Amino acid sequence: MRNIAKSIDGMLQNTAGNVTIEFGFVILFMVTLGIGAYDFGNLGYQKIAVTSAARAGSQFGVQDMSTAEDTAGMIQAARNDINDTANALDISADNYYFCPGQGEVADESILCDDDTFSYFYVTVTVEDEVELLFPYPFVTSPQVVASTNIMRVR
């Protein structure tokens, strides 16, 4: 029994190798932190890119009435902004007439409740799926990053 106590006491007093073990724990923590920072930074970057593409598509559409009706042109403007040459993103564009307090109406000839004409809007939605490098608890992969931009033509 005395030998066991002496052996444990010897291990507790011998500090050789402690720094190596602590360094291993710190490196593991730092690598995990770095991968997490990269993943969530990439999500933020993709959100900015998707929002910019949706805005570019809407800006193309609000130039005049002919571009507002060109949904293919709005989609292409969004693809050009985000440099989506492989058509990998889900991009949709739409246009509609809207009366405040009334909602969507069929066309511009319909008077709104306040005797004004309806407004013409374009909307562009861009969606992207971002794969994470590392599985995180309570976070699904791939993450869907989406943005919708709505602008009034006139």
mmCIF file with all atom_site columns, C-alpha atoms in Angstrom:
data_model
loop_
_atom_site.group_PDB
_atom_site.id
_atom_site.type_symbol
_atom_site.label_atom_id
_atom_site.label_alt_id
_atom_site.label_comp_id
_atom_site.label_asym_id
_atom_site.label_entity_id
_atom_site.label_seq_id
_atom_site.pdbx_PDB_ins_code
_atom_site.Cartn_x
_atom_site.Cartn_y
_atom_site.Cartn_z
_atom_site.occupancy
_atom_site.B_iso_or_equiv
_atom_site.pdbx_formal_charge
_atom_site.auth_seq_id
_atom_site.auth_comp_id
_atom_site.auth_asym_id
_atom_site.auth_atom_id
_atom_site.pdbx_PDB_model_num
ATOM 1   C CA . MET A 1 1   ? 0.000   0.000  0.000   1.00 0.00 ? 1   MET A CA 1
ATOM 2   C CA . ARG A 1 2   ? 2.872   2.278  0.818   1.00 0.00 ? 2   ARG A CA 1
ATOM 3   C CA . ASN A 1 3   ? 4.411   1.708  -2.614  1.00 0.00 ? 3   ASN A CA 1
ATOM 4   C CA . ILE A 1 4   ? 1.197   2.785  -4.355  1.00 0.00 ? 4   ILE A CA 1
ATOM 5   C CA . ALA A 1 5   ? 0.998   5.984  -2.311  1.00 0.00 ? 5   ALA A CA 1
ATOM 6   C CA . LYS A 1 6   ? 4.656   6.700  -2.988  1.00 0.00 ? 6   LYS A CA 1
ATOM 7   C CA . SER A 1 7   ? 4.178   6.077  -6.706  1.00 0.00 ? 7   SER A CA 1
ATOM 8   C CA . ILE A 1 8   ? 1.135   8.398  -6.902  1.00 0.00 ? 8   ILE A CA 1
ATOM 9   C CA . ASP A 1 9   ? 2.999   11.041 -4.938  1.00 0.00 ? 9   ASP A CA 1
ATOM 10  C CA . GLY A 1 10  ? 5.897   10.760 -7.376  1.00 0.00 ? 10  GLY A CA 1
ATOM 11  C CA . MET A 1 11  ? 3.597   11.225 -10.375 1.00 0.00 ? 11  MET A CA 1
ATOM 12  C CA . LEU A 1 12  ? 1.973   14.296 -8.863  1.00 0.00 ? 12  LEU A CA 1
ATOM 13  C CA . GLN A 1 13  ? 5.310   15.948 -8.156  1.00 0.00 ? 13  GLN A CA 1
ATOM 14  C CA . ASN A 1 14  ? 6.813   15.167 -11.552 1.00 0.00 ? 14  ASN A CA 1
ATOM 15  C CA . THR A 1 15  ? 5.738   17.970 -13.910 1.00 0.00 ? 15  THR A CA 1
ATOM 16  C CA . ALA A 1 16  ? 7.642   16.849 -16.990 1.00 0.00 ? 16  ALA A CA 1
ATOM 17  C CA . GLY A 1 17  ? 5.301   16.753 -19.999 1.00 0.00 ? 17  GLY A CA 1
ATOM 18  C CA . ASN A 1 18  ? 2.524   18.904 -18.521 1.00 0.00 ? 18  ASN A CA 1
ATOM 19  C CA . VAL A 1 19  ? 3.151   21.689 -21.001 1.00 0.00 ? 19  VAL A CA 1
ATOM 20  C CA . THR A 1 20  ? 2.866   19.257 -23.897 1.00 0.00 ? 20  THR A CA 1
ATOM 21  C CA . ILE A 1 21  ? -0.501  17.994 -22.694 1.00 0.00 ? 21  ILE A CA 1
ATOM 22  C CA . GLU A 1 22  ? -1.802  21.525 -22.081 1.00 0.00 ? 22  GLU A CA 1
ATOM 23  C CA . PHE A 1 23  ? -0.548  22.591 -25.497 1.00 0.00 ? 23  PHE A CA 1
ATOM 24  C CA . GLY A 1 24  ? -2.443  19.688 -27.077 1.00 0.00 ? 24  GLY A CA 1
ATOM 25  C CA . PHE A 1 25  ? -5.700  20.834 -25.443 1.00 0.00 ? 25  PHE A CA 1
ATOM 26  C CA . VAL A 1 26  ? -5.124  24.449 -26.478 1.00 0.00 ? 26  VAL A CA 1
ATOM 27  C CA . ILE A 1 27  ? -4.358  23.463 -30.095 1.00 0.00 ? 27  ILE A CA 1
ATOM 28  C CA . LEU A 1 28  ? -7.506  21.332 -30.269 1.00 0.00 ? 28  LEU A CA 1
ATOM 29  C CA . PHE A 1 29  ? -9.575  24.240 -28.952 1.00 0.00 ? 29  PHE A CA 1
ATOM 30  C CA . MET A 1 30  ? -7.951  26.752 -31.324 1.00 0.00 ? 30  MET A CA 1
ATOM 31  C CA . VAL A 1 31  ? -8.447  24.540 -34.399 1.00 0.00 ? 31  VAL A CA 1
ATOM 32  C CA . THR A 1 32  ? -12.126 24.045 -33.516 1.00 0.00 ? 32  THR A CA 1
ATOM 33  C CA . LEU A 1 33  ? -12.515 27.786 -32.985 1.00 0.00 ? 33  LEU A CA 1
ATOM 34  C CA . GLY A 1 34  ? -10.792 28.527 -36.308 1.00 0.00 ? 34  GLY A CA 1
ATOM 35  C CA . ILE A 1 35  ? -13.002 26.124 -38.271 1.00 0.00 ? 35  ILE A CA 1
ATOM 36  C CA . GLY A 1 36  ? -16.092 27.638 -36.649 1.00 0.00 ? 36  GLY A CA 1
ATOM 37  C CA . ALA A 1 37  ? -14.943 31.160 -37.463 1.00 0.00 ? 37  ALA A CA 1
ATOM 38  C CA . TYR A 1 38  ? -14.337 30.164 -41.080 1.00 0.00 ? 38  TYR A CA 1
ATOM 39  C CA . ASP A 1 39  ? -17.729 28.451 -41.429 1.00 0.00 ? 39  ASP A CA 1
ATOM 40  C CA . PHE A 1 40  ? -19.765 31.264 -39.940 1.00 0.00 ? 40  PHE A CA 1
ATOM 41  C CA . GLY A 1 41  ? -17.682 33.895 -41.727 1.00 0.00 ? 41  GLY A CA 1
ATOM 42  C CA . ASN A 1 42  ? -18.395 32.087 -44.996 1.00 0.00 ? 42  ASN A CA 1
ATOM 43  C CA . LEU A 1 43  ? -22.119 32.105 -44.168 1.00 0.00 ? 43  LEU A CA 1
ATOM 44  C CA . GLY A 1 44  ? -21.950 35.858 -43.601 1.00 0.00 ? 44  GLY A CA 1
ATOM 45  C CA . TYR A 1 45  ? -20.069 36.401 -46.848 1.00 0.00 ? 45  TYR A CA 1
ATOM 46  C CA . GLN A 1 46  ? -22.594 34.305 -48.803 1.00 0.00 ? 46  GLN A CA 1
ATOM 47  C CA . LYS A 1 47  ? -25.484 36.258 -47.238 1.00 0.00 ? 47  LYS A CA 1
ATOM 48  C CA . ILE A 1 48  ? -23.914 39.517 -48.409 1.00 0.00 ? 48  ILE A CA 1
ATOM 49  C CA . ALA A 1 49  ? -23.352 38.110 -51.923 1.00 0.00 ? 49  ALA A CA 1
ATOM 50  C CA . VAL A 1 50  ? -26.914 36.755 -52.175 1.00 0.00 ? 50  VAL A CA 1
ATOM 51  C CA . THR A 1 51  ? -28.392 40.058 -50.947 1.00 0.00 ? 51  THR A CA 1
ATOM 52  C CA . SER A 1 52  ? -26.307 41.986 -53.471 1.00 0.00 ? 52  SER A CA 1
ATOM 53  C CA . ALA A 1 53  ? -27.443 39.704 -56.310 1.00 0.00 ? 53  ALA A CA 1
ATOM 54  C CA . ALA A 1 54  ? -31.113 40.138 -55.381 1.00 0.00 ? 54  ALA A CA 1
ATOM 55  C CA . ARG A 1 55  ? -30.651 43.904 -55.273 1.00 0.00 ? 55  ARG A CA 1
ATOM 56  C CA . ALA A 1 56  ? -28.892 43.916 -58.669 1.00 0.00 ? 56  ALA A CA 1
ATOM 57  C CA . GLY A 1 57  ? -31.755 41.968 -60.234 1.00 0.00 ? 57  GLY A CA 1
ATOM 58  C CA . SER A 1 58  ? -34.308 44.391 -58.795 1.00 0.00 ? 58  SER A CA 1
ATOM 59  C CA . GLN A 1 59  ? -32.300 47.410 -59.921 1.00 0.00 ? 59  GLN A CA 1
ATOM 60  C CA . PHE A 1 60  ? -32.278 46.042 -63.454 1.00 0.00 ? 60  PHE A CA 1
ATOM 61  C CA . GLY A 1 61  ? -36.055 45.665 -63.290 1.00 0.00 ? 61  GLY A CA 1
ATOM 62  C CA . VAL A 1 62  ? -36.861 49.164 -62.059 1.00 0.00 ? 62  VAL A CA 1
ATOM 63  C CA . GLN A 1 63  ? -35.143 50.989 -64.924 1.00 0.00 ? 63  GLN A CA 1
ATOM 64  C CA . ASP A 1 64  ? -38.382 51.326 -66.905 1.00 0.00 ? 64  ASP A CA 1
ATOM 65  C CA . MET A 1 65  ? -41.581 49.415 -67.677 1.00 0.00 ? 65  MET A CA 1
ATOM 66  C CA . SER A 1 66  ? -39.995 47.243 -70.368 1.00 0.00 ? 66  SER A CA 1
ATOM 67  C CA . THR A 1 67  ? -37.230 45.998 -68.052 1.00 0.00 ? 67  THR A CA 1
ATOM 68  C CA . ALA A 1 68  ? -39.769 45.549 -65.250 1.00 0.00 ? 68  ALA A CA 1
ATOM 69  C CA . GLU A 1 69  ? -41.602 43.026 -67.405 1.00 0.00 ? 69  GLU A CA 1
ATOM 70  C CA . ASP A 1 70  ? -38.355 41.251 -68.386 1.00 0.00 ? 70  ASP A CA 1
ATOM 71  C CA . THR A 1 71  ? -38.104 38.648 -65.598 1.00 0.00 ? 71  THR A CA 1
ATOM 72  C CA . ALA A 1 72  ? -35.419 36.714 -67.509 1.00 0.00 ? 72  ALA A CA 1
ATOM 73  C CA . GLY A 1 73  ? -33.315 39.888 -67.628 1.00 0.00 ? 73  GLY A CA 1
ATOM 74  C CA . MET A 1 74  ? -33.698 40.410 -63.872 1.00 0.00 ? 74  MET A CA 1
ATOM 75  C CA . ILE A 1 75  ? -32.621 36.811 -63.230 1.00 0.00 ? 75  ILE A CA 1
ATOM 76  C CA . GLN A 1 76  ? -29.612 37.220 -65.528 1.00 0.00 ? 76  GLN A CA 1
ATOM 77  C CA . ALA A 1 77  ? -28.626 40.484 -63.807 1.00 0.00 ? 77  ALA A CA 1
ATOM 78  C CA . ALA A 1 78  ? -28.700 38.681 -60.450 1.00 0.00 ? 78  ALA A CA 1
ATOM 79  C CA . ARG A 1 79  ? -26.632 35.789 -61.870 1.00 0.00 ? 79  ARG A CA 1
ATOM 80  C CA . ASN A 1 80  ? -24.081 38.240 -63.300 1.00 0.00 ? 80  ASN A CA 1
ATOM 81  C CA . ASP A 1 81  ? -23.748 40.022 -59.953 1.00 0.00 ? 81  ASP A CA 1
ATOM 82  C CA . ILE A 1 82  ? -23.008 36.838 -57.995 1.00 0.00 ? 82  ILE A CA 1
ATOM 83  C CA . ASN A 1 83  ? -20.998 35.290 -60.879 1.00 0.00 ? 83  ASN A CA 1
ATOM 84  C CA . ASP A 1 84  ? -23.236 32.206 -61.112 1.00 0.00 ? 84  ASP A CA 1
ATOM 85  C CA . THR A 1 85  ? -22.059 30.821 -64.458 1.00 0.00 ? 85  THR A CA 1
ATOM 86  C CA . ALA A 1 86  ? -23.130 27.246 -63.626 1.00 0.00 ? 86  ALA A CA 1
ATOM 87  C CA . ASN A 1 87  ? -26.749 28.257 -62.837 1.00 0.00 ? 87  ASN A CA 1
ATOM 88  C CA . ALA A 1 88  ? -26.365 26.636 -59.417 1.00 0.00 ? 88  ALA A CA 1
ATOM 89  C CA . LEU A 1 89  ? -28.451 29.192 -57.510 1.00 0.00 ? 89  LEU A CA 1
ATOM 90  C CA . ASP A 1 90  ? -32.231 29.274 -57.252 1.00 0.00 ? 90  ASP A CA 1
ATOM 91  C CA . ILE A 1 91  ? -33.232 32.708 -58.568 1.00 0.00 ? 91  ILE A CA 1
ATOM 92  C CA . SER A 1 92  ? -36.782 33.863 -59.226 1.00 0.00 ? 92  SER A CA 1
ATOM 93  C CA . ALA A 1 93  ? -38.195 37.183 -60.408 1.00 0.00 ? 93  ALA A CA 1
ATOM 94  C CA . ASP A 1 94  ? -41.736 38.502 -60.478 1.00 0.00 ? 94  ASP A CA 1
ATOM 95  C CA . ASN A 1 95  ? -43.640 41.713 -61.084 1.00 0.00 ? 95  ASN A CA 1
ATOM 96  C CA . TYR A 1 96  ? -47.068 42.811 -59.878 1.00 0.00 ? 96  TYR A CA 1
ATOM 97  C CA . TYR A 1 97  ? -49.397 45.752 -59.323 1.00 0.00 ? 97  TYR A CA 1
ATOM 98  C CA . PHE A 1 98  ? -50.127 46.691 -55.732 1.00 0.00 ? 98  PHE A CA 1
ATOM 99  C CA . CYS A 1 99  ? -52.508 49.066 -53.964 1.00 0.00 ? 99  CYS A CA 1
ATOM 100 C CA . PRO A 1 100 ? -51.632 50.221 -50.443 1.00 0.00 ? 100 PRO A CA 1
ATOM 101 C CA . GLY A 1 101 ? -54.088 48.742 -47.972 1.00 0.00 ? 101 GLY A CA 1
ATOM 102 C CA . GLN A 1 102 ? -55.599 46.521 -50.663 1.00 0.00 ? 102 GLN A CA 1
ATOM 103 C CA . GLY A 1 103 ? -52.823 44.198 -51.765 1.00 0.00 ? 103 GLY A CA 1
ATOM 104 C CA . GLU A 1 104 ? -52.117 42.834 -55.226 1.00 0.00 ? 104 GLU A CA 1
ATOM 105 C CA . VAL A 1 105 ? -54.415 43.897 -58.076 1.00 0.00 ? 105 VAL A CA 1
ATOM 106 C CA . ALA A 1 106 ? -54.799 42.605 -61.626 1.00 0.00 ? 106 ALA A CA 1
ATOM 107 C CA . ASP A 1 107 ? -53.398 45.554 -63.597 1.00 0.00 ? 107 ASP A CA 1
ATOM 108 C CA . GLU A 1 108 ? -52.629 49.265 -63.563 1.00 0.00 ? 108 GLU A CA 1
ATOM 109 C CA . SER A 1 109 ? -56.064 50.339 -64.790 1.00 0.00 ? 109 SER A CA 1
ATOM 110 C CA . ILE A 1 110 ? -57.680 49.338 -61.481 1.00 0.00 ? 110 ILE A CA 1
ATOM 111 C CA . LEU A 1 111 ? -58.163 52.256 -59.125 1.00 0.00 ? 111 LEU A CA 1
ATOM 112 C CA . CYS A 1 112 ? -57.164 51.759 -55.525 1.00 0.00 ? 112 CYS A CA 1
ATOM 113 C CA . ASP A 1 113 ? -59.543 52.495 -52.638 1.00 0.00 ? 113 ASP A CA 1
ATOM 114 C CA . ASP A 1 114 ? -58.099 55.998 -52.284 1.00 0.00 ? 114 ASP A CA 1
ATOM 115 C CA . ASP A 1 115 ? -58.778 56.755 -56.009 1.00 0.00 ? 115 ASP A CA 1
ATOM 116 C CA . THR A 1 116 ? -55.124 56.514 -57.012 1.00 0.00 ? 116 THR A CA 1
ATOM 117 C CA . PHE A 1 117 ? -53.648 54.126 -59.517 1.00 0.00 ? 117 PHE A CA 1
ATOM 118 C CA . SER A 1 118 ? -51.806 51.024 -58.408 1.00 0.00 ? 118 SER A CA 1
ATOM 119 C CA . TYR A 1 119 ? -48.030 50.878 -58.113 1.00 0.00 ? 119 TYR A CA 1
ATOM 120 C CA . PHE A 1 120 ? -45.897 48.438 -60.114 1.00 0.00 ? 120 PHE A CA 1
ATOM 121 C CA . TYR A 1 121 ? -43.351 46.391 -58.160 1.00 0.00 ? 121 TYR A CA 1
ATOM 122 C CA . VAL A 1 122 ? -40.606 43.935 -59.053 1.00 0.00 ? 122 VAL A CA 1
ATOM 123 C CA . THR A 1 123 ? -39.307 41.302 -56.680 1.00 0.00 ? 123 THR A CA 1
ATOM 124 C CA . VAL A 1 124 ? -36.207 39.141 -57.017 1.00 0.00 ? 124 VAL A CA 1
ATOM 125 C CA . THR A 1 125 ? -35.411 36.208 -54.711 1.00 0.00 ? 125 THR A CA 1
ATOM 126 C CA . VAL A 1 126 ? -32.002 34.502 -54.620 1.00 0.00 ? 126 VAL A CA 1
ATOM 127 C CA . GLU A 1 127 ? -31.324 31.300 -52.646 1.00 0.00 ? 127 GLU A CA 1
ATOM 128 C CA . ASP A 1 128 ? -28.047 29.455 -52.107 1.00 0.00 ? 128 ASP A CA 1
ATOM 129 C CA . GLU A 1 129 ? -27.082 26.396 -50.066 1.00 0.00 ? 129 GLU A CA 1
ATOM 130 C CA . VAL A 1 130 ? -23.821 26.647 -48.121 1.00 0.00 ? 130 VAL A CA 1
ATOM 131 C CA . GLU A 1 131 ? -22.113 23.458 -46.896 1.00 0.00 ? 131 GLU A CA 1
ATOM 132 C CA . LEU A 1 132 ? -20.409 23.702 -43.508 1.00 0.00 ? 132 LEU A CA 1
ATOM 133 C CA . LEU A 1 133 ? -16.962 22.141 -42.997 1.00 0.00 ? 133 LEU A CA 1
ATOM 134 C CA . PHE A 1 134 ? -17.709 20.835 -39.528 1.00 0.00 ? 134 PHE A CA 1
ATOM 135 C CA . PRO A 1 135 ? -20.925 19.472 -37.950 1.00 0.00 ? 135 PRO A CA 1
ATOM 136 C CA . TYR A 1 136 ? -22.182 21.762 -35.182 1.00 0.00 ? 136 TYR A CA 1
ATOM 137 C CA . PRO A 1 137 ? -24.798 20.896 -32.579 1.00 0.00 ? 137 PRO A CA 1
ATOM 138 C CA . PHE A 1 138 ? -28.231 22.321 -33.456 1.00 0.00 ? 138 PHE A CA 1
ATOM 139 C CA . VAL A 1 139 ? -26.960 23.660 -36.830 1.00 0.00 ? 139 VAL A CA 1
ATOM 140 C CA . THR A 1 140 ? -28.002 21.844 -39.998 1.00 0.00 ? 140 THR A CA 1
ATOM 141 C CA . SER A 1 141 ? -25.823 21.538 -43.056 1.00 0.00 ? 141 SER A CA 1
ATOM 142 C CA . PRO A 1 142 ? -26.275 22.737 -45.750 1.00 0.00 ? 142 PRO A CA 1
ATOM 143 C CA . GLN A 1 143 ? -27.513 26.113 -44.581 1.00 0.00 ? 143 GLN A CA 1
ATOM 144 C CA . VAL A 1 144 ? -29.941 27.904 -46.903 1.00 0.00 ? 144 VAL A CA 1
ATOM 145 C CA . VAL A 1 145 ? -29.001 31.539 -47.432 1.00 0.00 ? 145 VAL A CA 1
ATOM 146 C CA . ALA A 1 146 ? -31.769 33.555 -49.096 1.00 0.00 ? 146 ALA A CA 1
ATOM 147 C CA . SER A 1 147 ? -32.611 37.162 -49.846 1.00 0.00 ? 147 SER A CA 1
ATOM 148 C CA . THR A 1 148 ? -35.644 38.835 -51.398 1.00 0.00 ? 148 THR A CA 1
ATOM 149 C CA . ASN A 1 149 ? -35.546 42.379 -52.729 1.00 0.00 ? 149 ASN A CA 1
ATOM 150 C CA . ILE A 1 150 ? -38.693 44.330 -53.646 1.00 0.00 ? 150 ILE A CA 1
ATOM 151 C CA . MET A 1 151 ? -38.611 47.689 -55.460 1.00 0.00 ? 151 MET A CA 1
ATOM 152 C CA . ARG A 1 152 ? -41.287 49.975 -56.889 1.00 0.00 ? 152 ARG A CA 1
ATOM 153 C CA . VAL A 1 153 ? -41.046 50.844 -60.578 1.00 0.00 ? 153 VAL A CA 1
ATOM 154 C CA . ARG A 1 154 ? -43.142 53.976 -60.606 1.00 0.00 ? 154 ARG A CA 1
#
